[in-house]
PDB file of C-alpha atoms and ligand atoms in Angstrom:
ATOM      1  CA  MET A   1      -3.032  -0.641 -45.121  1.00  0.00           C
ATOM      2  CA  ASN A   2      -6.239   1.306 -44.892  1.00  0.00           C
ATOM      3  CA  PHE A   3      -7.589   3.573 -47.597  1.00  0.00           C
ATOM      4  CA  SER A   4      -5.980   6.813 -46.524  1.00  0.00           C
ATOM      5  CA  GLN A   5      -2.597   5.164 -45.998  1.00  0.00           C
ATOM      6  CA  GLN A   6      -2.812   3.657 -49.466  1.00  0.00           C
ATOM      7  CA  LEU A   7      -3.839   6.991 -50.900  1.00  0.00           C
ATOM      8  CA  SER A   8      -0.904   8.866 -49.428  1.00  0.00           C
ATOM      9  CA  LEU A   9       1.505   6.248 -50.701  1.00  0.00           C
ATOM     10  CA  ILE A  10      -0.046   6.205 -54.177  1.00  0.00           C
ATOM     11  CA  LYS A  11       0.247   9.990 -54.323  1.00  0.00           C
ATOM     12  CA  THR A  12       4.006   9.743 -53.827  1.00  0.00           C
ATOM     13  CA  LEU A  13       4.297   7.294 -56.734  1.00  0.00           C
ATOM     14  CA  VAL A  14       2.923   9.420 -59.533  1.00  0.00           C
ATOM     15  CA  PRO A  15       3.384  12.973 -60.760  1.00  0.00           C
ATOM     16  CA  SER A  16       0.449  15.399 -60.815  1.00  0.00           C
ATOM     17  CA  GLY A  17      -1.656  15.764 -63.909  1.00  0.00           C
ATOM     18  CA  GLU A  18      -3.023  13.028 -66.158  1.00  0.00           C
ATOM     19  CA  VAL A  19      -1.580   9.626 -65.295  1.00  0.00           C
ATOM     20  CA  ASP A  20      -2.214   6.146 -66.680  1.00  0.00           C
ATOM     21  CA  THR A  21       0.546   3.795 -65.643  1.00  0.00           C
ATOM     22  CA  ARG A  22       1.456   0.333 -64.394  1.00  0.00           C
ATOM     23  CA  MET A  23       4.238  -0.464 -61.946  1.00  0.00           C
ATOM     24  CA  ASP A  24       5.522  -2.808 -59.268  1.00  0.00           C
ATOM     25  CA  CYS A  25       3.159  -2.895 -56.308  1.00  0.00           C
ATOM     26  CA  PRO A  26       4.621  -1.498 -53.072  1.00  0.00           C
ATOM     27  CA  PHE A  27       1.851  -3.213 -51.068  1.00  0.00           C
ATOM     28  CA  CYS A  28       2.451  -6.829 -52.162  1.00  0.00           C
ATOM     29  CA  ASN A  29       5.761  -6.467 -54.013  1.00  0.00           C
ATOM     30  CA  GLY A  30       4.088  -7.914 -57.130  1.00  0.00           C
ATOM     31  CA  THR A  31       5.934  -7.236 -60.363  1.00  0.00           C
ATOM     32  CA  ASN A  32       4.142  -4.750 -62.557  1.00  0.00           C
ATOM     33  CA  THR A  33       0.778  -5.537 -60.971  1.00  0.00           C
ATOM     34  CA  LEU A  34      -0.290  -2.089 -59.845  1.00  0.00           C
ATOM     35  CA  THR A  35      -2.169   0.265 -62.186  1.00  0.00           C
ATOM     36  CA  ILE A  36      -2.592   3.908 -61.326  1.00  0.00           C
ATOM     37  CA  LYS A  37      -4.779   6.281 -63.216  1.00  0.00           C
ATOM     38  CA  ARG A  38      -5.619   9.899 -62.682  1.00  0.00           C
ATOM     39  CA  GLU A  39      -8.535  11.228 -64.689  1.00  0.00           C
ATOM     40  CA  ASN A  40      -9.813  14.757 -64.150  1.00  0.00           C
ATOM     41  CA  ALA A  41      -9.515  14.995 -60.395  1.00  0.00           C
ATOM     42  CA  ASP A  42     -10.007  11.301 -59.654  1.00  0.00           C
ATOM     43  CA  LEU A  43      -7.118   9.079 -58.600  1.00  0.00           C
ATOM     44  CA  LEU A  44      -7.697   5.367 -59.163  1.00  0.00           C
ATOM     45  CA  TRP A  45      -5.451   2.448 -58.321  1.00  0.00           C
ATOM     46  CA  TYR A  46      -5.778  -1.301 -58.513  1.00  0.00           C
ATOM     47  CA  CYS A  47      -3.433  -4.271 -58.043  1.00  0.00           C
ATOM     48  CA  PHE A  48      -3.890  -7.350 -60.204  1.00  0.00           C
ATOM     49  CA  HIS A  49      -2.118  -9.647 -57.763  1.00  0.00           C
ATOM     50  CA  ALA A  50      -4.628 -12.232 -56.476  1.00  0.00           C
ATOM     51  CA  SER A  51      -3.749 -11.866 -52.825  1.00  0.00           C
ATOM     52  CA  CYS A  52      -3.347  -8.090 -52.798  1.00  0.00           C
ATOM     53  CA  THR A  53      -5.999  -5.763 -51.483  1.00  0.00           C
ATOM     54  CA  ALA A  54      -4.568  -2.558 -52.902  1.00  0.00           C
ATOM     55  CA  LYS A  55      -7.433  -0.809 -54.554  1.00  0.00           C
ATOM     56  CA  GLY A  56      -8.971   2.609 -54.343  1.00  0.00           C
ATOM     57  CA  ASN A  57     -10.790   5.436 -55.987  1.00  0.00           C
ATOM     58  CA  HIS A  58     -10.191   8.870 -54.652  1.00  0.00           C
ATOM     59  CA  GLU A  59     -12.298  11.777 -55.819  1.00  0.00           C
ATOM     60  CA  GLY A  60      -9.997  14.705 -55.478  1.00  0.00           C
ATOM     61  CA  GLU A  61     -10.691  18.377 -55.523  1.00  0.00           C
ATOM     62  CA  MET A  62     -11.447  19.715 -58.928  1.00  0.00           C
ATOM     63  CA  THR A  63      -9.248  22.373 -60.417  1.00  0.00           C
ATOM     64  CA  MET A  64     -10.856  25.763 -61.071  1.00  0.00           C
ATOM     65  CA  GLU A  65     -11.073  24.899 -64.730  1.00  0.00           C
ATOM     66  CA  GLN A  66     -12.898  21.658 -64.024  1.00  0.00           C
ATOM     67  CA  VAL A  67     -15.310  23.373 -61.631  1.00  0.00           C
ATOM     68  CA  TYR A  68     -15.940  25.998 -64.235  1.00  0.00           C
ATOM     69  CA  GLU A  69     -16.576  23.477 -67.013  1.00  0.00           C
ATOM     70  CA  THR A  70     -18.965  21.470 -64.866  1.00  0.00           C
ATOM     71  CA  VAL A  71     -20.918  24.512 -63.739  1.00  0.00           C
ATOM     72  CA  VAL A  72     -21.115  26.044 -67.199  1.00  0.00           C
ATOM     73  CA  THR A  73     -22.212  22.758 -68.784  1.00  0.00           C
ATOM     74  CA  LYS A  74     -24.948  22.336 -66.173  1.00  0.00           C
ATOM     75  CA  GLU A  75     -26.104  25.925 -66.675  1.00  0.00           C
ATOM     76  CA  LYS A  76     -26.268  25.333 -70.412  1.00  0.00           C
ATOM     77  CA  GLU A  77     -28.362  22.216 -69.965  1.00  0.00           C
ATOM     78  CA  LYS A  78     -30.785  24.122 -67.772  1.00  0.00           C
ATOM     79  CA  GLU A  79     -31.234  26.829 -70.334  1.00  0.00           C
ATOM     80  CA  LYS A  80     -34.446  26.630 -72.266  1.00  0.00           C
ATOM     81  CA  ASP A  81     -34.918  28.000 -75.734  1.00  0.00           C
ATOM     82  CA  PHE A  82     -35.980  31.585 -75.705  1.00  0.00           C
ATOM     83  CA  VAL A  83     -39.363  32.203 -77.251  1.00  0.00           C
ATOM     84  CA  MET A  84     -39.800  35.712 -78.577  1.00  0.00           C
ATOM     85  CA  PRO A  85     -42.817  37.306 -76.877  1.00  0.00           C
ATOM     86  CA  LYS A  86     -45.725  38.373 -79.072  1.00  0.00           C
ATOM     87  CA  SER A  87     -45.272  41.898 -77.761  1.00  0.00           C
ATOM     88  CA  PHE A  88     -42.014  42.234 -79.745  1.00  0.00           C
ATOM     89  CA  VAL A  89     -42.979  44.095 -82.900  1.00  0.00           C
ATOM     90  CA  SER A  90     -41.248  46.121 -85.600  1.00  0.00           C
ATOM     91  CA  ILE A  91     -39.146  49.074 -84.474  1.00  0.00           C
ATOM     92  CA  PHE A  92     -41.106  51.161 -86.968  1.00  0.00           C
ATOM     93  CA  SER A  93     -44.256  50.772 -84.863  1.00  0.00           C
ATOM     94  CA  THR A  94     -43.379  53.913 -82.959  1.00  0.00           C
ATOM     95  CA  ASP A  95     -41.198  56.948 -83.597  1.00  0.00           C
ATOM     96  CA  LYS A  96     -40.053  56.736 -79.988  1.00  0.00           C
ATOM     97  CA  CYS A  97     -38.182  53.552 -80.829  1.00  0.00           C
ATOM     98  CA  THR A  98     -36.636  54.651 -84.111  1.00  0.00           C
ATOM     99  CA  ASP A  99     -35.709  58.024 -82.589  1.00  0.00           C
ATOM    100  CA  TYR A 100     -33.820  56.291 -79.798  1.00  0.00           C
ATOM    101  CA  LEU A 101     -32.025  54.012 -82.248  1.00  0.00           C
ATOM    102  CA  LYS A 102     -31.032  56.908 -84.513  1.00  0.00           C
ATOM    103  CA  LYS A 103     -29.853  59.102 -81.690  1.00  0.00           C
ATOM    104  CA  ASN A 104     -27.729  56.289 -80.259  1.00  0.00           C
ATOM    105  CA  HIS A 105     -26.166  55.182 -83.531  1.00  0.00           C
ATOM    106  CA  CYS A 106     -27.926  51.814 -83.694  1.00  0.00           C
ATOM    107  CA  MET A 107     -29.852  52.355 -86.925  1.00  0.00           C
ATOM    108  CA  GLU A 108     -26.909  51.569 -89.209  1.00  0.00           C
ATOM    109  CA  SER A 109     -26.352  48.153 -87.657  1.00  0.00           C
ATOM    110  CA  TYR A 110     -30.084  47.423 -87.872  1.00  0.00           C
ATOM    111  CA  ILE A 111     -30.314  48.377 -91.552  1.00  0.00           C
ATOM    112  CA  LYS A 112     -27.193  46.427 -92.411  1.00  0.00           C
ATOM    113  CA  GLY A 113     -28.642  43.375 -90.674  1.00  0.00           C
ATOM    114  CA  LYS A 114     -25.896  43.182 -88.056  1.00  0.00           C
ATOM    115  CA  ALA A 115     -28.341  43.603 -85.196  1.00  0.00           C
ATOM    116  CA  GLU A 116     -31.890  42.376 -84.781  1.00  0.00           C
ATOM    117  CA  ILE A 117     -33.859  44.978 -82.891  1.00  0.00           C
ATOM    118  CA  LYS A 118     -37.544  45.004 -81.944  1.00  0.00           C
ATOM    119  CA  TYR A 119     -39.992  47.206 -80.134  1.00  0.00           C
ATOM    120  CA  ASP A 120     -41.683  45.728 -77.058  1.00  0.00           C
ATOM    121  CA  VAL A 121     -45.187  47.186 -77.014  1.00  0.00           C
ATOM    122  CA  LYS A 122     -45.891  45.817 -73.551  1.00  0.00           C
ATOM    123  CA  GLN A 123     -42.823  47.247 -71.813  1.00  0.00           C
ATOM    124  CA  HIS A 124     -42.225  50.198 -74.138  1.00  0.00           C
ATOM    125  CA  ARG A 125     -38.639  49.240 -74.829  1.00  0.00           C
ATOM    126  CA  ALA A 126     -36.238  49.047 -77.740  1.00  0.00           C
ATOM    127  CA  VAL A 127     -35.216  45.397 -77.627  1.00  0.00           C
ATOM    128  CA  PHE A 128     -31.865  44.051 -78.776  1.00  0.00           C
ATOM    129  CA  ILE A 129     -32.068  40.355 -79.644  1.00  0.00           C
ATOM    130  CA  ILE A 130     -29.222  38.169 -78.354  1.00  0.00           C
ATOM    131  CA  LYS A 131     -28.228  35.529 -80.878  1.00  0.00           C
ATOM    132  CA  GLU A 132     -25.652  32.780 -81.041  1.00  0.00           C
ATOM    133  CA  LYS A 133     -25.286  32.260 -84.759  1.00  0.00           C
ATOM    134  CA  GLU A 134     -28.971  32.152 -85.743  1.00  0.00           C
ATOM    135  CA  LYS A 135     -30.244  30.863 -82.422  1.00  0.00           C
ATOM    136  CA  VAL A 136     -32.068  33.401 -80.272  1.00  0.00           C
ATOM    137  CA  LYS A 137     -30.750  33.224 -76.694  1.00  0.00           C
ATOM    138  CA  GLY A 138     -32.550  36.128 -75.096  1.00  0.00           C
ATOM    139  CA  ALA A 139     -33.015  39.842 -75.395  1.00  0.00           C
ATOM    140  CA  ILE A 140     -32.137  43.103 -73.720  1.00  0.00           C
ATOM    141  CA  GLY A 141     -34.588  45.988 -73.673  1.00  0.00           C
ATOM    142  CA  ARG A 142     -33.956  49.695 -73.136  1.00  0.00           C
ATOM    143  CA  GLY A 143     -36.856  51.670 -71.671  1.00  0.00           C
ATOM    144  CA  LEU A 144     -37.925  54.462 -74.002  1.00  0.00           C
ATOM    145  CA  ASN A 145     -38.851  56.950 -71.337  1.00  0.00           C
ATOM    146  CA  SER A 146     -37.847  57.639 -67.745  1.00  0.00           C
ATOM    147  CA  GLU A 147     -40.975  55.942 -66.347  1.00  0.00           C
ATOM    148  CA  VAL A 148     -39.870  52.569 -67.640  1.00  0.00           C
ATOM    149  CA  TYR A 149     -37.997  50.830 -64.860  1.00  0.00           C
ATOM    150  CA  PRO A 150     -35.378  49.384 -64.838  1.00  0.00           C
ATOM    151  CA  LYS A 151     -33.764  51.312 -67.636  1.00  0.00           C
ATOM    152  CA  TRP A 152     -32.355  48.058 -69.077  1.00  0.00           C
ATOM    153  CA  PHE A 153     -34.239  44.774 -68.805  1.00  0.00           C
ATOM    154  CA  MET A 154     -32.918  41.281 -69.551  1.00  0.00           C
ATOM    155  CA  TYR A 155     -35.373  38.875 -71.153  1.00  0.00           C
ATOM    156  CA  GLY A 156     -34.459  35.190 -70.827  1.00  0.00           C
ATOM    157  CA  SER A 157     -30.963  33.930 -70.137  1.00  0.00           C
ATOM    158  CA  LYS A 158     -28.146  36.216 -69.090  1.00  0.00           C
ATOM    159  CA  SER A 159     -25.377  33.784 -69.948  1.00  0.00           C
ATOM    160  CA  TYR A 160     -24.643  34.883 -73.502  1.00  0.00           C
ATOM    161  CA  PRO A 161     -23.684  38.415 -74.539  1.00  0.00           C
ATOM    162  CA  PHE A 162     -25.260  40.682 -77.113  1.00  0.00           C
ATOM    163  CA  ILE A 163     -22.735  40.768 -79.957  1.00  0.00           C
ATOM    164  CA  CYS A 164     -22.867  43.040 -82.978  1.00  0.00           C
ATOM    165  CA  GLY A 165     -20.408  43.054 -85.867  1.00  0.00           C
ATOM    166  CA  ASN A 166     -18.134  40.878 -87.968  1.00  0.00           C
ATOM    167  CA  SER A 167     -14.634  41.898 -86.910  1.00  0.00           C
ATOM    168  CA  ASP A 168     -12.321  39.492 -85.073  1.00  0.00           C
ATOM    169  CA  ILE A 169     -11.445  42.344 -82.760  1.00  0.00           C
ATOM    170  CA  ALA A 170     -14.045  42.821 -80.038  1.00  0.00           C
ATOM    171  CA  VAL A 171     -14.742  45.989 -78.120  1.00  0.00           C
ATOM    172  CA  LEU A 172     -16.325  45.376 -74.730  1.00  0.00           C
ATOM    173  CA  VAL A 173     -18.791  48.139 -73.994  1.00  0.00           C
ATOM    174  CA  GLU A 174     -21.326  48.825 -71.279  1.00  0.00           C
ATOM    175  CA  ASP A 175     -24.568  48.403 -73.218  1.00  0.00           C
ATOM    176  CA  CYS A 176     -26.201  47.207 -76.452  1.00  0.00           C
ATOM    177  CA  ALA A 177     -26.504  50.632 -78.061  1.00  0.00           C
ATOM    178  CA  SER A 178     -22.762  51.195 -77.698  1.00  0.00           C
ATOM    179  CA  ALA A 179     -22.138  47.692 -79.093  1.00  0.00           C
ATOM    180  CA  CYS A 180     -24.158  48.625 -82.195  1.00  0.00           C
ATOM    181  CA  ALA A 181     -22.395  51.963 -82.579  1.00  0.00           C
ATOM    182  CA  VAL A 182     -18.925  50.443 -82.373  1.00  0.00           C
ATOM    183  CA  SER A 183     -19.860  47.650 -84.815  1.00  0.00           C
ATOM    184  CA  GLU A 184     -19.255  50.097 -87.639  1.00  0.00           C
ATOM    185  CA  VAL A 185     -15.556  49.629 -86.912  1.00  0.00           C
ATOM    186  CA  TYR A 186     -15.116  46.555 -84.680  1.00  0.00           C
ATOM    187  CA  THR A 187     -17.398  43.959 -83.152  1.00  0.00           C
ATOM    188  CA  GLY A 188     -19.274  45.325 -80.160  1.00  0.00           C
ATOM    189  CA  VAL A 189     -19.929  43.105 -77.148  1.00  0.00           C
ATOM    190  CA  ALA A 190     -22.273  44.447 -74.477  1.00  0.00           C
ATOM    191  CA  LEU A 191     -21.310  43.742 -70.876  1.00  0.00           C
ATOM    192  CA  MET A 192     -24.544  45.227 -69.492  1.00  0.00           C
ATOM    193  CA  GLY A 193     -22.558  46.673 -66.646  1.00  0.00           C
ATOM    194  CA  THR A 194     -18.913  47.050 -65.860  1.00  0.00           C
ATOM    195  CA  SER A 195     -17.955  43.501 -64.953  1.00  0.00           C
ATOM    196  CA  LEU A 196     -17.340  40.444 -67.084  1.00  0.00           C
ATOM    197  CA  PRO A 197     -19.705  37.476 -66.495  1.00  0.00           C
ATOM    198  CA  ASP A 198     -17.731  34.191 -66.387  1.00  0.00           C
ATOM    199  CA  SER A 199     -19.936  32.682 -69.074  1.00  0.00           C
ATOM    200  CA  TYR A 200     -18.772  35.316 -71.577  1.00  0.00           C
ATOM    201  CA  ILE A 201     -15.119  34.243 -71.355  1.00  0.00           C
ATOM    202  CA  PRO A 202     -15.371  31.073 -73.500  1.00  0.00           C
ATOM    203  CA  VAL A 203     -17.429  33.005 -76.054  1.00  0.00           C
ATOM    204  CA  LEU A 204     -14.800  35.741 -76.350  1.00  0.00           C
ATOM    205  CA  LYS A 205     -12.024  33.151 -76.413  1.00  0.00           C
ATOM    206  CA  LYS A 206     -13.638  31.343 -79.312  1.00  0.00           C
ATOM    207  CA  LYS A 207     -14.647  34.294 -81.450  1.00  0.00           C
ATOM    208  CA  PHE A 208     -11.975  36.944 -81.130  1.00  0.00           C
ATOM    209  CA  LYS A 209      -8.236  37.313 -81.472  1.00  0.00           C
ATOM    210  CA  LYS A 210      -8.194  40.578 -79.579  1.00  0.00           C
ATOM    211  CA  VAL A 211     -10.408  42.328 -77.050  1.00  0.00           C
ATOM    212  CA  ILE A 212     -10.441  46.030 -76.295  1.00  0.00           C
ATOM    213  CA  VAL A 213     -12.113  46.880 -73.015  1.00  0.00           C
ATOM    214  CA  ALA A 214     -13.702  50.273 -73.558  1.00  0.00           C
ATOM    215  CA  LEU A 215     -15.355  51.635 -70.447  1.00  0.00           C
ATOM    216  CA  ASP A 216     -16.083  55.019 -68.910  1.00  0.00           C
ATOM    217  CA  ARG A 217     -13.463  56.866 -66.948  1.00  0.00           C
ATOM    218  CA  ASP A 218     -15.263  56.091 -63.647  1.00  0.00           C
ATOM    219  CA  ALA A 219     -14.936  52.364 -64.437  1.00  0.00           C
ATOM    220  CA  THR A 220     -11.196  52.455 -65.098  1.00  0.00           C
ATOM    221  CA  THR A 221     -10.341  49.954 -62.352  1.00  0.00           C
ATOM    222  CA  LYS A 222     -13.020  47.574 -63.593  1.00  0.00           C
ATOM    223  CA  ALA A 223     -11.696  47.854 -67.143  1.00  0.00           C
ATOM    224  CA  PHE A 224      -8.245  46.772 -66.006  1.00  0.00           C
ATOM    225  CA  ASP A 225      -9.759  43.930 -63.930  1.00  0.00           C
ATOM    226  CA  ILE A 226     -11.529  42.616 -67.027  1.00  0.00           C
ATOM    227  CA  SER A 227      -8.417  42.936 -69.136  1.00  0.00           C
ATOM    228  CA  ASN A 228      -6.464  40.978 -66.501  1.00  0.00           C
ATOM    229  CA  GLN A 229      -9.089  38.219 -66.554  1.00  0.00           C
ATOM    230  CA  LEU A 230      -8.852  37.879 -70.325  1.00  0.00           C
ATOM    231  CA  ARG A 231      -5.137  38.182 -70.876  1.00  0.00           C
ATOM    232  CA  TYR A 232      -4.564  34.447 -70.271  1.00  0.00           C
ATOM    233  CA  TYR A 233      -6.537  33.732 -73.399  1.00  0.00           C
ATOM    234  CA  MET A 234      -6.024  36.561 -75.872  1.00  0.00           C
ATOM    235  CA  ASN A 235      -4.585  39.939 -76.664  1.00  0.00           C
ATOM    236  CA  THR A 236      -6.224  42.621 -74.565  1.00  0.00           C
ATOM    237  CA  GLU A 237      -6.146  46.371 -74.398  1.00  0.00           C
ATOM    238  CA  VAL A 238      -7.904  48.948 -72.250  1.00  0.00           C
ATOM    239  CA  LYS A 239      -9.413  52.079 -73.718  1.00  0.00           C
ATOM    240  CA  ILE A 240     -10.693  54.653 -71.269  1.00  0.00           C
ATOM    241  CA  LEU A 241     -13.540  56.695 -72.699  1.00  0.00           C
ATOM    242  CA  GLN A 242     -14.691  60.213 -71.958  1.00  0.00           C
ATOM    243  CA  ASP A 243     -18.175  59.337 -73.144  1.00  0.00           C
ATOM    244  CA  ASP A 244     -20.275  56.324 -74.194  1.00  0.00           C
ATOM    245  CA  LEU A 245     -19.561  55.037 -77.691  1.00  0.00           C
ATOM    246  CA  LYS A 246     -23.260  55.227 -78.553  1.00  0.00           C
ATOM    247  CA  TYR A 247     -22.906  59.008 -78.812  1.00  0.00           C
ATOM    248  CA  PHE A 248     -20.313  58.719 -81.584  1.00  0.00           C
ATOM    249  CA  ASP A 249     -20.644  58.097 -85.305  1.00  0.00           C
ATOM    250  CA  LYS A 250     -18.334  55.954 -87.416  1.00  0.00           C
ATOM    251  CA  PRO A 251     -15.599  58.563 -88.187  1.00  0.00           C
ATOM    252  CA  GLN A 252     -15.518  59.628 -84.537  1.00  0.00           C
ATOM    253  CA  ILE A 253     -15.148  56.029 -83.394  1.00  0.00           C
ATOM    254  CA  GLU A 254     -12.419  55.393 -85.947  1.00  0.00           C
ATOM    255  CA  ARG A 255     -10.510  58.390 -84.645  1.00  0.00           C
ATOM    256  CA  LEU A 256     -10.991  57.270 -81.051  1.00  0.00           C
ATOM    257  CA  PHE A 257      -9.403  53.876 -81.697  1.00  0.00           C
ATOM    258  CA  GLN A 258      -6.533  55.055 -83.860  1.00  0.00           C
TER     259      GLN A 258
HETATM  260 ZN1  LIG B   1      -0.341  -5.486 -54.937  1.00  0.00          ZN
END
C-alpha cells in the first residue's frame, strides 16, 4: 500500500484527538505490532514486524488553537525589549501634560502608582507606559494639541494592552485615559480602538474572572462582537456608554456600573 492508502486506513483505526496506541497490524496481520500516535496535528504510525513496510508520518492541518499558539509564540520571540526613549520625561515638565491628565481623570491613578505616565518632549504627548508586571512592553502617547498627528501613537510592540488597576474584573475601554479613569473602580484595559486584538485574549483569560466591554453607543455592534469572542473563556458583559469613561470621576463611574 502506498502512503495515502495507508494514511486513510490508519485514520479509520483511531479516534480524533490525542492518540498513543498499539494494535494488530492490518497491513501484515502482525499481532500487536502497529503503533499509532497522534501528537498535535501529526499522525504517526509504525509497524514493528520485520517484513512489514507500514510506516508513515502525516503532518495534518493544525487546529485554530494550534495555529494561534504557534503564531503568538513566534511573535513573542520576535519582540525586542522596549527601551524607553530619552525624550520621555516627567509629566510635571509641562502644564499641558498635567492639565490633560487632570481633565481626563488620569491623575489619581498616576499618584497612586497604578499607572506610569510620562511626557514625550519630542512628540509633545502624554505617554502611558505599557507594562507586564514590571517589564516595560511599549507605550501609548496622546498628542497634547490638535497639531500632533496621529492623536494616539503606539511606541514599540502593539501585542500587549495598557492595563491599569488591581481588580479581577476588567473593563475594556477605547483608550488609556479611560482605562485610568475606570481603574478607580475596576481594572481598565485599553483596546486602542473598538476591536479586540487576538494577542490580548490570553492576557485577559489569565488575569481576570470577568470582563465588561464598555464602548460608545456607536460601537455597540463591536462591543457585542468582543463579548462573543471572550465568552468561551470568562464571564462577559456589555455596557453601552453615552460618553467616554475618561470624562467621569469615581462616584460617577460607580453609579454607571451599578
Ligand atoms: Zn505490519
